[in-house]
Tab-separated table of C-alpha atoms in Angstrom:
chain	number	residue	atom	x	y	z
A	58	ASP	CA	108.141	102.635	101.204
A	59	GLY	CA	104.967	101.879	99.192
A	60	GLY	CA	104.640	98.593	98.911
A	61	ILE	CA	103.142	94.915	98.330
A	62	THR	CA	105.550	92.314	100.665
A	63	GLN	CA	104.838	88.968	100.969
A	64	SER	CA	106.112	85.988	102.691
A	65	PRO	CA	107.440	84.051	103.885
A	66	LYS	CA	109.744	83.876	100.166
A	67	TYR	CA	110.247	80.126	100.313
A	68	LEU	CA	107.971	77.715	101.774
A	69	PHE	CA	107.987	73.608	101.647
A	70	ARG	CA	104.971	72.102	103.241
A	71	LYS	CA	105.050	68.691	104.282
A	72	GLU	CA	101.708	66.615	102.857
A	73	GLY	CA	98.904	67.080	104.277
A	74	GLN	CA	99.427	70.077	106.740
A	75	ASN	CA	97.916	73.684	105.989
A	76	VAL	CA	99.763	76.897	105.139
A	77	THR	CA	99.536	80.283	105.307
A	78	LEU	CA	101.504	83.063	102.977
A	79	SER	CA	100.879	86.365	103.714
A	80	CYS	CA	100.215	89.457	101.399
A	81	GLU	CA	100.235	92.739	102.883
A	82	GLN	CA	99.956	95.842	101.551
A	83	ASN	CA	100.806	99.538	102.544
A	84	LEU	CA	99.648	101.096	98.987
A	85	ASN	CA	95.763	101.806	100.600
A	86	HIS	CA	94.471	99.791	98.111
A	87	ASP	CA	91.092	98.527	97.660
A	88	ALA	CA	91.114	96.118	96.020
A	89	MET	CA	92.961	92.780	96.061
A	90	TYR	CA	94.440	88.966	94.508
A	91	TRP	CA	95.651	85.958	94.973
A	92	TYR	CA	97.019	84.284	91.745
A	93	ARG	CA	98.853	80.410	91.051
A	94	GLN	CA	101.789	80.242	88.982
A	95	ASP	CA	103.319	77.371	87.296
A	96	PRO	CA	106.350	76.708	85.702
A	97	GLY	CA	106.067	78.389	81.592
A	98	GLN	CA	102.483	79.187	82.704
A	99	GLY	CA	100.047	82.009	82.887
A	100	LEU	CA	98.360	83.427	85.998
A	101	ARG	CA	95.853	81.785	87.491
A	102	LEU	CA	93.108	83.429	89.820
A	103	ILE	CA	92.750	81.530	93.276
A	104	TYR	CA	90.694	84.371	94.829
A	105	TYR	CA	90.542	87.645	95.214
A	106	SER	CA	88.835	90.907	97.082
A	107	GLN	CA	87.728	94.298	96.235
A	108	ILE	CA	86.668	95.359	99.624
A	109	VAL	CA	87.203	94.328	103.450
A	110	ASN	CA	85.505	92.125	104.563
A	111	ASP	CA	84.398	90.672	101.453
A	112	PHE	CA	85.447	88.798	99.011
A	113	GLN	CA	84.992	86.187	95.251
A	114	LYS	CA	86.828	82.210	94.872
A	115	GLY	CA	88.445	82.596	91.061
A	116	ASP	CA	88.994	79.829	88.749
A	117	ILE	CA	91.024	77.295	91.389
A	118	ALA	CA	90.005	77.307	94.196
A	119	GLU	CA	89.352	74.178	94.991
A	120	GLY	CA	91.888	73.585	97.819
A	121	TYR	CA	92.783	77.246	98.777
A	122	SER	CA	91.446	79.924	101.435
A	123	VAL	CA	91.290	83.404	101.952
A	124	SER	CA	90.173	85.844	104.370
A	125	ARG	CA	90.062	89.735	103.837
A	126	GLU	CA	89.655	91.189	108.097
A	127	LYS	CA	91.372	94.335	107.425
A	128	LYS	CA	92.756	96.514	104.292
A	129	GLU	CA	96.269	95.630	104.244
A	130	SER	CA	95.607	92.359	104.777
A	131	PHE	CA	95.152	89.352	102.383
A	132	PRO	CA	96.041	85.837	103.345
A	133	LEU	CA	96.138	83.110	101.818
A	134	THR	CA	96.112	79.218	103.148
A	135	VAL	CA	97.005	76.328	101.435
A	136	THR	CA	94.737	73.854	102.717
A	137	SER	CA	95.474	70.095	102.696
A	138	ALA	CA	92.687	69.911	99.775
A	139	GLN	CA	94.809	70.738	97.499
A	140	LYS	CA	96.520	67.645	95.995
A	141	ASN	CA	99.152	69.875	93.562
A	142	PRO	CA	99.847	72.765	95.720
A	143	THR	CA	103.566	73.343	94.362
A	144	ALA	CA	103.684	76.601	92.845
A	145	PHE	CA	104.910	79.836	92.498
A	146	TYR	CA	102.048	82.125	94.542
A	147	LEU	CA	101.646	86.123	93.654
A	148	CYS	CA	100.098	88.328	95.799
A	149	ALA	CA	98.450	91.679	93.689
A	150	SER	CA	96.463	94.905	95.073
A	151	SER	CA	94.924	97.487	93.072
A	152	ARG	CA	92.133	99.918	93.089
A	153	GLY	CA	89.662	98.984	93.224
A	154	THR	CA	87.156	102.209	90.814
A	155	GLY	CA	88.619	104.624	88.273
A	156	LEU	CA	91.338	104.737	86.334
A	157	ASN	CA	94.820	104.550	87.906
A	158	THR	CA	93.863	100.986	88.331
A	159	GLU	CA	96.723	98.997	88.289
A	160	ALA	CA	97.854	96.181	89.958
A	161	PHE	CA	100.981	96.119	92.054
A	162	PHE	CA	102.495	92.554	92.978
A	163	GLY	CA	104.125	91.249	95.747
A	164	GLN	CA	108.019	89.132	95.255
A	165	GLY	CA	106.420	86.541	95.489
A	166	THR	CA	106.107	82.738	97.398
A	167	ARG	CA	108.127	79.888	95.985
A	168	LEU	CA	105.529	76.501	97.810
A	169	THR	CA	106.879	73.410	97.043
A	170	VAL	CA	105.898	70.679	98.528
A	171	VAL	CA	108.611	67.964	100.507
B	292	GLN	CA	84.801	84.043	79.389
B	293	LYS	CA	86.099	86.860	78.817
B	294	GLU	CA	90.041	86.704	77.247
B	295	VAL	CA	93.329	88.365	76.951
B	296	GLU	CA	94.807	86.731	74.165
B	297	GLN	CA	99.308	87.037	73.462
B	298	ASN	CA	101.349	84.958	71.106
B	299	SER	CA	103.162	82.960	73.091
B	300	GLY	CA	106.899	83.885	70.808
B	301	PRO	CA	109.155	83.569	71.704
B	302	LEU	CA	109.714	86.204	69.523
B	303	SER	CA	112.846	86.463	69.244
B	304	VAL	CA	114.718	90.454	68.066
B	305	PRO	CA	118.162	91.951	67.278
B	306	GLU	CA	119.896	94.088	69.503
B	307	GLY	CA	118.595	97.428	68.944
B	308	ALA	CA	115.241	96.611	67.010
B	309	ILE	CA	112.247	97.512	67.694
B	310	ALA	CA	110.267	94.944	68.998
B	311	SER	CA	106.125	94.506	68.701
B	312	LEU	CA	104.408	92.377	71.074
B	313	ASN	CA	100.668	92.709	70.355
B	314	CYS	CA	96.988	91.888	72.116
B	315	THR	CA	93.914	91.756	71.731
B	316	TYR	CA	90.799	91.208	74.807
B	317	SER	CA	87.068	89.996	73.682
B	318	ASP	CA	85.544	92.705	76.458
B	319	ARG	CA	84.101	95.877	75.201
B	320	VAL	CA	84.006	97.608	78.164
B	321	SER	CA	87.097	96.701	79.334
B	322	GLN	CA	88.019	100.119	80.783
B	323	SER	CA	92.088	100.208	81.667
B	324	PHE	CA	95.113	98.488	79.720
B	325	PHE	CA	98.826	96.923	81.325
B	326	TRP	CA	101.851	95.623	79.992
B	327	TYR	CA	103.691	93.971	82.480
B	328	ARG	CA	107.472	93.060	82.471
B	329	GLN	CA	108.281	88.943	84.407
B	330	TYR	CA	112.082	88.026	84.402
B	331	SER	CA	112.325	84.181	85.664
B	332	GLY	CA	111.450	83.547	88.344
B	333	LYS	CA	110.423	87.296	89.905
B	334	SER	CA	106.756	88.497	89.402
B	335	PRO	CA	105.569	90.598	87.287
B	336	GLU	CA	106.568	95.011	87.188
B	337	LEU	CA	104.173	96.973	85.773
B	338	ILE	CA	105.819	98.679	82.515
B	339	MET	CA	102.919	100.523	80.932
B	340	SER	CA	99.588	101.762	80.827
B	341	ILE	CA	97.387	103.277	78.641
B	342	TYR	CA	93.920	103.932	79.723
B	343	SER	CA	92.859	106.351	76.398
B	344	ASN	CA	93.159	105.479	72.708
B	345	GLY	CA	96.237	106.280	70.934
B	346	ASP	CA	100.214	106.063	71.211
B	347	LYS	CA	101.476	106.784	74.842
B	348	GLU	CA	104.764	107.128	75.049
B	349	ASP	CA	107.224	106.590	78.334
B	350	GLY	CA	111.569	106.146	77.524
B	351	ARG	CA	112.191	103.462	75.245
B	352	PHE	CA	108.356	101.903	75.461
B	353	THR	CA	105.342	102.778	72.461
B	354	ALA	CA	101.768	102.005	74.253
B	355	GLN	CA	99.799	101.770	71.395
B	356	LEU	CA	95.569	101.130	72.716
B	357	ASN	CA	93.043	101.022	69.902
B	358	LYS	CA	89.018	99.618	71.316
B	359	ALA	CA	87.387	100.251	68.104
B	360	SER	CA	89.566	96.879	67.247
B	361	GLN	CA	90.160	95.655	70.811
B	362	TYR	CA	93.765	95.376	70.283
B	363	VAL	CA	96.452	97.172	72.149
B	364	SER	CA	100.055	96.546	71.674
B	365	LEU	CA	103.729	97.072	73.371
B	366	LEU	CA	106.287	98.446	71.341
B	367	ILE	CA	110.039	98.039	72.772
B	368	ARG	CA	112.368	100.585	70.658
B	369	ASP	CA	116.642	99.936	70.552
B	370	SER	CA	116.140	96.815	72.213
B	371	GLN	CA	119.225	95.539	74.656
B	372	PRO	CA	119.711	91.568	75.641
B	373	SER	CA	118.055	92.639	78.872
B	374	ASP	CA	114.659	93.237	78.243
B	375	SER	CA	114.968	90.099	77.740
B	376	ALA	CA	111.519	87.949	79.436
B	377	THR	CA	107.500	87.214	79.433
B	378	TYR	CA	105.454	90.357	78.779
B	379	LEU	CA	101.485	90.237	80.344
B	380	CYS	CA	99.346	92.197	78.445
B	381	ALA	CA	96.325	93.078	81.065
B	382	VAL	CA	92.488	94.009	81.649
B	383	ASN	CA	91.069	95.642	83.905
B	384	LEU	CA	86.995	95.847	83.772
B	385	GLY	CA	85.946	98.336	86.355
B	386	ALA	CA	84.888	97.663	89.090
B	387	GLY	CA	81.594	95.103	89.837
B	388	TYR	CA	82.993	93.394	87.686
B	389	GLY	CA	83.342	89.979	89.144
B	390	GLY	CA	83.423	86.001	88.262
B	391	SER	CA	85.410	83.103	88.172
B	392	GLN	CA	87.628	85.399	86.545
B	393	GLY	CA	87.269	88.355	88.680
B	394	ASN	CA	87.987	91.944	87.438
B	395	LEU	CA	91.271	91.776	86.167
B	396	ILE	CA	92.151	89.850	83.678
B	397	PHE	CA	95.939	89.016	82.188
B	398	GLY	CA	97.240	87.031	78.848
B	399	LYS	CA	99.624	84.448	79.106
B	400	GLY	CA	102.295	86.184	78.137
B	401	THR	CA	104.489	87.117	75.435
B	402	LYS	CA	108.696	85.886	75.559
B	403	LEU	CA	110.640	87.832	74.130
B	404	SER	CA	114.189	87.168	73.542
B	405	VAL	CA	116.792	90.197	72.672
B	406	LYS	CA	119.821	88.285	70.399
B	407	PRO	CA	123.919	90.422	71.838
């Protein structure tokens, strides 16, 4: 099936620990995005990539890092520098240009600091 | 700062009524417009896309776009309790637009409640 897969669905992080969230897509999309959503809030952009081997910081990039070595993959690392990482993390992808640039989301990863 | 504005609600309608959700956007170069439905605790699901002025219908859903007024709306006919969710409006500015907001801008969503 075509789609976006995020893993794991739930993740627990200890204080001071780095964790990596996986996002894989088989839609042949150029653009990929990472969003953070806090309870009752909208989506906030962390990082995005419009093409492989390139990515840009979003509004809340501090304490996060990404890589885009393959078109299909856009992993997000939550570093120990992110002081309040507990949130729902959403990965999305879309065609980069032209019409039909709908973004599709993965099922999300819920990260909790313990 | 590019903005997509939505009334946060909650918007409450009785079962069987028409729910009307509205969205305005600030950037005239916006090319593509989308509506997503997000159930509590779940990820957003695309329900409608619209690219040109006018109406687009899909089942009980109708999206309306007016680029001159920078306005896009979603009508849900014969509303059902299962339609109760938060509805997100999004615009795509097209490739080449960057900055800290990226090229895909979301509103904060309107919470819809359909009462049986």
